Amino acid sequence: GPSFIACAEDVSRAREVAESLAGELWADRDRWRVELPDAAEAVRRAVASMRPPAVIVETGDNVGGGSPGDSTAVLGELLR
C-alpha cells in the first residue's frame, strides 16, 4: 500500500506532516479502493472485448514492489 516519507531538519515536524498525509489518505481510503477481477474473469473480458487490443496486467506479482514478475496465473487462464 501507499506510504509517506517526510524529510525535514525538525524530525517532529516531518513526523507530523507524514502522519497528517497518511491520515487524510486513510480517511478517504474507499475512494481509492478498486475491485479487480481474478485471472479467469480478466481473460474472459479480454476475449469478449470488441475493442482490441486488450491489456491484462498481472497484479498478483507486483514488479513495482520488487517481485520477479514470473507469475503464470494469467498465462494459465489463457491456455485454458
mmCIF file with all atom_site columns, N, CA, C and O in Angstrom, residues 34-77:
data_model
loop_
_atom_site.group_PDB
_atom_site.id
_atom_site.type_symbol
_atom_site.label_atom_id
_atom_site.label_alt_id
_atom_site.label_comp_id
_atom_site.label_asym_id
_atom_site.label_entity_id
_atom_site.label_seq_id
_atom_site.pdbx_PDB_ins_code
_atom_site.Cartn_x
_atom_site.Cartn_y
_atom_site.Cartn_z
_atom_site.occupancy
_atom_site.B_iso_or_equiv
_atom_site.pdbx_formal_charge
_atom_site.auth_seq_id
_atom_site.auth_comp_id
_atom_site.auth_asym_id
_atom_site.auth_atom_id
_atom_site.pdbx_PDB_model_num
ATOM 1   N N  . VAL A 1 34 ? -10.216 -0.398  -5.433  1.00 0.00 ? 34 VAL A N  1
ATOM 2   C CA . VAL A 1 34 ? -10.611 -0.883  -6.753  1.00 0.00 ? 34 VAL A CA 1
ATOM 3   C C  . VAL A 1 34 ? -10.825 -2.394  -6.651  1.00 0.00 ? 34 VAL A C  1
ATOM 4   O O  . VAL A 1 34 ? -9.966  -3.107  -6.137  1.00 0.00 ? 34 VAL A O  1
ATOM 5   N N  . GLU A 1 35 ? -11.960 -2.851  -7.126  1.00 0.00 ? 35 GLU A N  1
ATOM 6   C CA . GLU A 1 35 ? -12.222 -4.286  -7.171  1.00 0.00 ? 35 GLU A CA 1
ATOM 7   C C  . GLU A 1 35 ? -11.697 -4.818  -8.504  1.00 0.00 ? 35 GLU A C  1
ATOM 8   O O  . GLU A 1 35 ? -12.156 -4.412  -9.569  1.00 0.00 ? 35 GLU A O  1
ATOM 9   N N  . LEU A 1 36 ? -10.732 -5.692  -8.436  1.00 0.00 ? 36 LEU A N  1
ATOM 10  C CA . LEU A 1 36 ? -10.118 -6.244  -9.644  1.00 0.00 ? 36 LEU A CA 1
ATOM 11  C C  . LEU A 1 36 ? -10.630 -7.660  -9.890  1.00 0.00 ? 36 LEU A C  1
ATOM 12  O O  . LEU A 1 36 ? -10.813 -8.425  -8.946  1.00 0.00 ? 36 LEU A O  1
ATOM 13  N N  . PRO A 1 37 ? -10.842 -8.009  -11.150 1.00 0.00 ? 37 PRO A N  1
ATOM 14  C CA . PRO A 1 37 ? -11.280 -9.371  -11.446 1.00 0.00 ? 37 PRO A CA 1
ATOM 15  C C  . PRO A 1 37 ? -10.143 -10.364 -11.236 1.00 0.00 ? 37 PRO A C  1
ATOM 16  O O  . PRO A 1 37 ? -8.969  -9.994  -11.307 1.00 0.00 ? 37 PRO A O  1
ATOM 17  N N  . ASP A 1 38 ? -10.491 -11.625 -10.994 1.00 0.00 ? 38 ASP A N  1
ATOM 18  C CA . ASP A 1 38 ? -9.446  -12.644 -10.934 1.00 0.00 ? 38 ASP A CA 1
ATOM 19  C C  . ASP A 1 38 ? -8.973  -12.932 -12.359 1.00 0.00 ? 38 ASP A C  1
ATOM 20  O O  . ASP A 1 38 ? -9.499  -12.389 -13.331 1.00 0.00 ? 38 ASP A O  1
ATOM 21  N N  . ALA A 1 39 ? -7.968  -13.777 -12.482 1.00 0.00 ? 39 ALA A N  1
ATOM 22  C CA . ALA A 1 39 ? -7.366  -14.044 -13.791 1.00 0.00 ? 39 ALA A CA 1
ATOM 23  C C  . ALA A 1 39 ? -8.382  -14.602 -14.782 1.00 0.00 ? 39 ALA A C  1
ATOM 24  O O  . ALA A 1 39 ? -8.412  -14.186 -15.944 1.00 0.00 ? 39 ALA A O  1
ATOM 25  N N  . ALA A 1 40 ? -9.244  -15.517 -14.344 1.00 0.00 ? 40 ALA A N  1
ATOM 26  C CA . ALA A 1 40 ? -10.231 -16.121 -15.251 1.00 0.00 ? 40 ALA A CA 1
ATOM 27  C C  . ALA A 1 40 ? -11.197 -15.064 -15.790 1.00 0.00 ? 40 ALA A C  1
ATOM 28  O O  . ALA A 1 40 ? -11.497 -15.039 -16.990 1.00 0.00 ? 40 ALA A O  1
ATOM 29  N N  . GLU A 1 41 ? -11.660 -14.192 -14.924 1.00 0.00 ? 41 GLU A N  1
ATOM 30  C CA . GLU A 1 41 ? -12.594 -13.140 -15.358 1.00 0.00 ? 41 GLU A CA 1
ATOM 31  C C  . GLU A 1 41 ? -11.900 -12.129 -16.267 1.00 0.00 ? 41 GLU A C  1
ATOM 32  O O  . GLU A 1 41 ? -12.473 -11.651 -17.239 1.00 0.00 ? 41 GLU A O  1
ATOM 33  N N  . ALA A 1 42 ? -10.650 -11.802 -15.971 1.00 0.00 ? 42 ALA A N  1
ATOM 34  C CA . ALA A 1 42 ? -9.905  -10.862 -16.808 1.00 0.00 ? 42 ALA A CA 1
ATOM 35  C C  . ALA A 1 42 ? -9.738  -11.409 -18.216 1.00 0.00 ? 42 ALA A C  1
ATOM 36  O O  . ALA A 1 42 ? -9.931  -10.690 -19.205 1.00 0.00 ? 42 ALA A O  1
ATOM 37  N N  . VAL A 1 43 ? -9.400  -12.674 -18.325 1.00 0.00 ? 43 VAL A N  1
ATOM 38  C CA . VAL A 1 43 ? -9.236  -13.291 -19.641 1.00 0.00 ? 43 VAL A CA 1
ATOM 39  C C  . VAL A 1 43 ? -10.586 -13.338 -20.361 1.00 0.00 ? 43 VAL A C  1
ATOM 40  O O  . VAL A 1 43 ? -10.673 -13.051 -21.552 1.00 0.00 ? 43 VAL A O  1
ATOM 41  N N  . ARG A 1 44 ? -11.649 -13.697 -19.648 1.00 0.00 ? 44 ARG A N  1
ATOM 42  C CA . ARG A 1 44 ? -12.978 -13.734 -20.259 1.00 0.00 ? 44 ARG A CA 1
ATOM 43  C C  . ARG A 1 44 ? -13.347 -12.376 -20.826 1.00 0.00 ? 44 ARG A C  1
ATOM 44  O O  . ARG A 1 44 ? -13.799 -12.253 -21.959 1.00 0.00 ? 44 ARG A O  1
ATOM 45  N N  . ARG A 1 45 ? -13.109 -11.320 -20.052 1.00 0.00 ? 45 ARG A N  1
ATOM 46  C CA . ARG A 1 45 ? -13.419 -9.962  -20.525 1.00 0.00 ? 45 ARG A CA 1
ATOM 47  C C  . ARG A 1 45 ? -12.568 -9.577  -21.736 1.00 0.00 ? 45 ARG A C  1
ATOM 48  O O  . ARG A 1 45 ? -13.055 -8.945  -22.669 1.00 0.00 ? 45 ARG A O  1
ATOM 49  N N  . ALA A 1 46 ? -11.305 -9.932  -21.698 1.00 0.00 ? 46 ALA A N  1
ATOM 50  C CA . ALA A 1 46 ? -10.409 -9.585  -22.813 1.00 0.00 ? 46 ALA A CA 1
ATOM 51  C C  . ALA A 1 46 ? -10.838 -10.282 -24.092 1.00 0.00 ? 46 ALA A C  1
ATOM 52  O O  . ALA A 1 46 ? -10.876 -9.668  -25.158 1.00 0.00 ? 46 ALA A O  1
ATOM 53  N N  . VAL A 1 47 ? -11.172 -11.562 -23.993 1.00 0.00 ? 47 VAL A N  1
ATOM 54  C CA . VAL A 1 47 ? -11.587 -12.318 -25.171 1.00 0.00 ? 47 VAL A CA 1
ATOM 55  C C  . VAL A 1 47 ? -12.906 -11.775 -25.720 1.00 0.00 ? 47 VAL A C  1
ATOM 56  O O  . VAL A 1 47 ? -13.099 -11.695 -26.930 1.00 0.00 ? 47 VAL A O  1
ATOM 57  N N  . ALA A 1 48 ? -13.796 -11.360 -24.832 1.00 0.00 ? 48 ALA A N  1
ATOM 58  C CA . ALA A 1 48 ? -15.109 -10.866 -25.249 1.00 0.00 ? 48 ALA A CA 1
ATOM 59  C C  . ALA A 1 48 ? -15.079 -9.409  -25.721 1.00 0.00 ? 48 ALA A C  1
ATOM 60  O O  . ALA A 1 48 ? -16.039 -8.923  -26.307 1.00 0.00 ? 48 ALA A O  1
ATOM 61  N N  . SER A 1 49 ? -13.976 -8.726  -25.477 1.00 0.00 ? 49 SER A N  1
ATOM 62  C CA . SER A 1 49 ? -13.898 -7.309  -25.810 1.00 0.00 ? 49 SER A CA 1
ATOM 63  C C  . SER A 1 49 ? -14.029 -7.070  -27.311 1.00 0.00 ? 49 SER A C  1
ATOM 64  O O  . SER A 1 49 ? -13.450 -7.777  -28.130 1.00 0.00 ? 49 SER A O  1
ATOM 65  N N  . MET A 1 50 ? -14.789 -6.054  -27.633 1.00 0.00 ? 50 MET A N  1
ATOM 66  C CA . MET A 1 50 ? -14.960 -5.675  -29.036 1.00 0.00 ? 50 MET A CA 1
ATOM 67  C C  . MET A 1 50 ? -14.029 -4.516  -29.403 1.00 0.00 ? 50 MET A C  1
ATOM 68  O O  . MET A 1 50 ? -14.142 -3.953  -30.482 1.00 0.00 ? 50 MET A O  1
ATOM 69  N N  . ARG A 1 51 ? -13.121 -4.151  -28.493 1.00 0.00 ? 51 ARG A N  1
ATOM 70  C CA . ARG A 1 51 ? -12.218 -3.025  -28.726 1.00 0.00 ? 51 ARG A CA 1
ATOM 71  C C  . ARG A 1 51 ? -10.766 -3.446  -28.509 1.00 0.00 ? 51 ARG A C  1
ATOM 72  O O  . ARG A 1 51 ? -10.143 -3.057  -27.534 1.00 0.00 ? 51 ARG A O  1
ATOM 73  N N  . PRO A 1 52 ? -10.225 -4.287  -29.391 1.00 0.00 ? 52 PRO A N  1
ATOM 74  C CA . PRO A 1 52 ? -8.832  -4.704  -29.222 1.00 0.00 ? 52 PRO A CA 1
ATOM 75  C C  . PRO A 1 52 ? -7.880  -3.525  -29.409 1.00 0.00 ? 52 PRO A C  1
ATOM 76  O O  . PRO A 1 52 ? -8.264  -2.559  -30.053 1.00 0.00 ? 52 PRO A O  1
ATOM 77  N N  . PRO A 1 53 ? -6.691  -3.575  -28.894 1.00 0.00 ? 53 PRO A N  1
ATOM 78  C CA . PRO A 1 53 ? -6.142  -4.693  -28.141 1.00 0.00 ? 53 PRO A CA 1
ATOM 79  C C  . PRO A 1 53 ? -6.590  -4.664  -26.683 1.00 0.00 ? 53 PRO A C  1
ATOM 80  O O  . PRO A 1 53 ? -6.921  -3.602  -26.154 1.00 0.00 ? 53 PRO A O  1
ATOM 81  N N  . ALA A 1 54 ? -6.577  -5.793  -26.040 1.00 0.00 ? 54 ALA A N  1
ATOM 82  C CA . ALA A 1 54 ? -6.879  -5.894  -24.607 1.00 0.00 ? 54 ALA A CA 1
ATOM 83  C C  . ALA A 1 54 ? -5.556  -6.059  -23.862 1.00 0.00 ? 54 ALA A C  1
ATOM 84  O O  . ALA A 1 54 ? -4.670  -6.782  -24.310 1.00 0.00 ? 54 ALA A O  1
ATOM 85  N N  . VAL A 1 55 ? -5.441  -5.390  -22.752 1.00 0.00 ? 55 VAL A N  1
ATOM 86  C CA . VAL A 1 55 ? -4.238  -5.487  -21.931 1.00 0.00 ? 55 VAL A CA 1
ATOM 87  C C  . VAL A 1 55 ? -4.627  -6.108  -20.600 1.00 0.00 ? 55 VAL A C  1
ATOM 88  O O  . VAL A 1 55 ? -5.533  -5.622  -19.934 1.00 0.00 ? 55 VAL A O  1
ATOM 89  N N  . ILE A 1 56 ? -3.972  -7.181  -20.235 1.00 0.00 ? 56 ILE A N  1
ATOM 90  C CA . ILE A 1 56 ? -4.216  -7.832  -18.947 1.00 0.00 ? 56 ILE A CA 1
ATOM 91  C C  . ILE A 1 56 ? -2.951  -7.661  -18.116 1.00 0.00 ? 56 ILE A C  1
ATOM 92  O O  . ILE A 1 56 ? -1.863  -8.069  -18.535 1.00 0.00 ? 56 ILE A O  1
ATOM 93  N N  . VAL A 1 57 ? -3.095  -7.073  -16.958 1.00 0.00 ? 57 VAL A N  1
ATOM 94  C CA . VAL A 1 57 ? -1.952  -6.830  -16.082 1.00 0.00 ? 57 VAL A CA 1
ATOM 95  C C  . VAL A 1 57 ? -2.010  -7.820  -14.923 1.00 0.00 ? 57 VAL A C  1
ATOM 96  O O  . VAL A 1 57 ? -3.025  -7.931  -14.256 1.00 0.00 ? 57 VAL A O  1
ATOM 97  N N  . GLU A 1 58 ? -0.948  -8.519  -14.707 1.00 0.00 ? 58 GLU A N  1
ATOM 98  C CA . GLU A 1 58 ? -0.862  -9.495  -13.627 1.00 0.00 ? 58 GLU A CA 1
ATOM 99  C C  . GLU A 1 58 ? -0.533  -8.754  -12.337 1.00 0.00 ? 58 GLU A C  1
ATOM 100 O O  . GLU A 1 58 ? 0.629   -8.484  -12.046 1.00 0.00 ? 58 GLU A O  1
ATOM 101 N N  . THR A 1 59 ? -1.544  -8.378  -11.582 1.00 0.00 ? 59 THR A N  1
ATOM 102 C CA . THR A 1 59 ? -1.331  -7.592  -10.369 1.00 0.00 ? 59 THR A CA 1
ATOM 103 C C  . THR A 1 59 ? -0.896  -8.437  -9.179  1.00 0.00 ? 59 THR A C  1
ATOM 104 O O  . THR A 1 59 ? -0.449  -7.905  -8.181  1.00 0.00 ? 59 THR A O  1
ATOM 105 N N  . GLY A 1 60 ? -1.023  -9.746  -9.282  1.00 0.00 ? 60 GLY A N  1
ATOM 106 C CA . GLY A 1 60 ? -0.614  -10.609 -8.183  1.00 0.00 ? 60 GLY A CA 1
ATOM 107 C C  . GLY A 1 60 ? 0.896   -10.672 -8.028  1.00 0.00 ? 60 GLY A C  1
ATOM 108 O O  . GLY A 1 60 ? 1.402   -11.106 -7.005  1.00 0.00 ? 60 GLY A O  1
ATOM 109 N N  . ASP A 1 61 ? 1.614   -10.257 -9.023  1.00 0.00 ? 61 ASP A N  1
ATOM 110 C CA . ASP A 1 61 ? 3.070   -10.278 -8.993  1.00 0.00 ? 61 ASP A CA 1
ATOM 111 C C  . ASP A 1 61 ? 3.543   -8.837  -9.158  1.00 0.00 ? 61 ASP A C  1
ATOM 112 O O  . ASP A 1 61 ? 3.753   -8.364  -10.255 1.00 0.00 ? 61 ASP A O  1
ATOM 113 N N  . ASN A 1 62 ? 3.671   -8.139  -8.068  1.00 0.00 ? 62 ASN A N  1
ATOM 114 C CA . ASN A 1 62 ? 3.930   -6.707  -8.069  1.00 0.00 ? 62 ASN A CA 1
ATOM 115 C C  . ASN A 1 62 ? 5.389   -6.391  -8.397  1.00 0.00 ? 62 ASN A C  1
ATOM 116 O O  . ASN A 1 62 ? 6.228   -6.273  -7.511  1.00 0.00 ? 62 ASN A O  1
ATOM 117 N N  . VAL A 1 63 ? 5.681   -6.236  -9.683  1.00 0.00 ? 63 VAL A N  1
ATOM 118 C CA . VAL A 1 63 ? 7.054   -5.942  -10.086 1.00 0.00 ? 63 VAL A CA 1
ATOM 119 C C  . VAL A 1 63 ? 7.496   -4.565  -9.587  1.00 0.00 ? 63 VAL A C  1
ATOM 120 O O  . VAL A 1 63 ? 8.687   -4.341  -9.394  1.00 0.00 ? 63 VAL A O  1
ATOM 121 N N  . GLY A 1 64 ? 6.553   -3.667  -9.378  1.00 0.00 ? 64 GLY A N  1
ATOM 122 C CA . GLY A 1 64 ? 6.898   -2.358  -8.814  1.00 0.00 ? 64 GLY A CA 1
ATOM 123 C C  . GLY A 1 64 ? 7.371   -2.471  -7.382  1.00 0.00 ? 64 GLY A C  1
ATOM 124 O O  . GLY A 1 64 ? 8.048   -1.593  -6.865  1.00 0.00 ? 64 GLY A O  1
ATOM 125 N N  . GLY A 1 65 ? 7.014   -3.556  -6.723  1.00 0.00 ? 65 GLY A N  1
ATOM 126 C CA . GLY A 1 65 ? 7.420   -3.778  -5.342  1.00 0.00 ? 65 GLY A CA 1
ATOM 127 C C  . GLY A 1 65 ? 8.625   -4.686  -5.211  1.00 0.00 ? 65 GLY A C  1
ATOM 128 O O  . GLY A 1 65 ? 9.014   -5.061  -4.118  1.00 0.00 ? 65 GLY A O  1
ATOM 129 N N  . GLY A 1 66 ? 9.201   -5.099  -6.346  1.00 0.00 ? 66 GLY A N  1
ATOM 130 C CA . GLY A 1 66 ? 10.427  -5.883  -6.306  1.00 0.00 ? 66 GLY A CA 1
ATOM 131 C C  . GLY A 1 66 ? 10.272  -7.358  -6.591  1.00 0.00 ? 66 GLY A C  1
ATOM 132 O O  . GLY A 1 66 ? 11.244  -8.099  -6.543  1.00 0.00 ? 66 GLY A O  1
ATOM 133 N N  . SER A 1 67 ? 9.063   -7.827  -6.903  1.00 0.00 ? 67 SER A N  1
ATOM 134 C CA . SER A 1 67 ? 8.915   -9.255  -7.207  1.00 0.00 ? 67 SER A CA 1
ATOM 135 C C  . SER A 1 67 ? 9.457   -9.550  -8.605  1.00 0.00 ? 67 SER A C  1
ATOM 136 O O  . SER A 1 67 ? 9.626   -8.653  -9.421  1.00 0.00 ? 67 SER A O  1
ATOM 137 N N  . PRO A 1 68 ? 9.724   -10.814 -8.915  1.00 0.00 ? 68 PRO A N  1
ATOM 138 C CA . PRO A 1 68 ? 10.388  -11.143 -10.173 1.00 0.00 ? 68 PRO A CA 1
ATOM 139 C C  . PRO A 1 68 ? 9.515   -11.058 -11.419 1.00 0.00 ? 68 PRO A C  1
ATOM 140 O O  . PRO A 1 68 ? 10.024  -11.121 -12.525 1.00 0.00 ? 68 PRO A O  1
ATOM 141 N N  . GLY A 1 69 ? 8.207   -10.935 -11.281 1.00 0.00 ? 69 GLY A N  1
ATOM 142 C CA . GLY A 1 69 ? 7.348   -10.842 -12.463 1.00 0.00 ? 69 GLY A CA 1
ATOM 143 C C  . GLY A 1 69 ? 7.214   -12.166 -13.189 1.00 0.00 ? 69 GLY A C  1
ATOM 144 O O  . GLY A 1 69 ? 7.087   -12.193 -14.404 1.00 0.00 ? 69 GLY A O  1
ATOM 145 N N  . ASP A 1 70 ? 7.231   -13.264 -12.450 1.00 0.00 ? 70 ASP A N  1
ATOM 146 C CA . ASP A 1 70 ? 7.165   -14.571 -13.095 1.00 0.00 ? 70 ASP A CA 1
ATOM 147 C C  . ASP A 1 70 ? 5.874   -15.338 -12.777 1.00 0.00 ? 70 ASP A C  1
ATOM 148 O O  . ASP A 1 70 ? 5.820   -16.555 -12.921 1.00 0.00 ? 70 ASP A O  1
ATOM 149 N N  . SER A 1 71 ? 4.842   -14.633 -12.379 1.00 0.00 ? 71 SER A N  1
ATOM 150 C CA . SER A 1 71 ? 3.564   -15.283 -12.091 1.00 0.00 ? 71 SER A CA 1
ATOM 151 C C  . SER A 1 71 ? 2.949   -15.801 -13.386 1.00 0.00 ? 71 SER A C  1
ATOM 152 O O  . SER A 1 71 ? 3.055   -15.169 -14.436 1.00 0.00 ? 71 SER A O  1
ATOM 153 N N  . THR A 1 72 ? 2.304   -16.953 -13.310 1.00 0.00 ? 72 THR A N  1
ATOM 154 C CA . THR A 1 72 ? 1.729   -17.563 -14.521 1.00 0.00 ? 72 THR A CA 1
ATOM 155 C C  . THR A 1 72 ? 0.223   -17.726 -14.424 1.00 0.00 ? 72 THR A C  1
ATOM 156 O O  . THR A 1 72 ? -0.369  -18.473 -15.218 1.00 0.00 ? 72 THR A O  1
ATOM 157 N N  . ALA A 1 73 ? -0.441  -17.018 -13.527 1.00 0.00 ? 73 ALA A N  1
ATOM 158 C CA . ALA A 1 73 ? -1.887  -17.151 -13.366 1.00 0.00 ? 73 ALA A CA 1
ATOM 159 C C  . ALA A 1 73 ? -2.626  -16.756 -14.648 1.00 0.00 ? 73 ALA A C  1
ATOM 160 O O  . ALA A 1 73 ? -3.520  -17.473 -15.115 1.00 0.00 ? 73 ALA A O  1
ATOM 161 N N  . VAL A 1 74 ? -2.272  -15.635 -15.239 1.00 0.00 ? 74 VAL A N  1
ATOM 162 C CA . VAL A 1 74 ? -2.938  -15.184 -16.469 1.00 0.00 ? 74 VAL A CA 1
ATOM 163 C C  . VAL A 1 74 ? -2.598  -16.131 -17.616 1.00 0.00 ? 74 VAL A C  1
ATOM 164 O O  . VAL A 1 74 ? -3.471  -16.512 -18.393 1.00 0.00 ? 74 VAL A O  1
ATOM 165 N N  . LEU A 1 75 ? -1.360  -16.541 -17.729 1.00 0.00 ? 75 LEU A N  1
ATOM 166 C CA . LEU A 1 75 ? -0.965  -17.478 -18.776 1.00 0.00 ? 75 LEU A CA 1
ATOM 167 C C  . LEU A 1 75 ? -1.774  -18.764 -18.670 1.00 0.00 ? 75 LEU A C  1
ATOM 168 O O  . LEU A 1 75 ? -2.258  -19.300 -19.663 1.00 0.00 ? 75 LEU A O  1
ATOM 169 N N  . GLY A 1 76 ? -1.924  -19.274 -17.449 1.00 0.00 ? 76 GLY A N  1
ATOM 170 C CA . GLY A 1 76 ? -2.703  -20.481 -17.242 1.00 0.00 ? 76 GLY A CA 1
ATOM 171 C C  . GLY A 1 76 ? -4.139  -20.327 -17.728 1.00 0.00 ? 76 GLY A C  1
ATOM 172 O O  . GLY A 1 76 ? -4.693  -21.228 -18.374 1.00 0.00 ? 76 GLY A O  1
ATOM 173 N N  . GLU A 1 77 ? -4.737  -19.182 -17.458 1.00 0.00 ? 77 GLU A N  1
ATOM 174 C CA . GLU A 1 77 ? -6.110  -18.930 -17.921 1.00 0.00 ? 77 GLU A CA 1
ATOM 175 C C  . GLU A 1 77 ? -6.171  -18.774 -19.434 1.00 0.00 ? 77 GLU A C  1
ATOM 176 O O  . GLU A 1 77 ? -7.110  -19.254 -20.063 1.00 0.00 ? 77 GLU A O  1
#
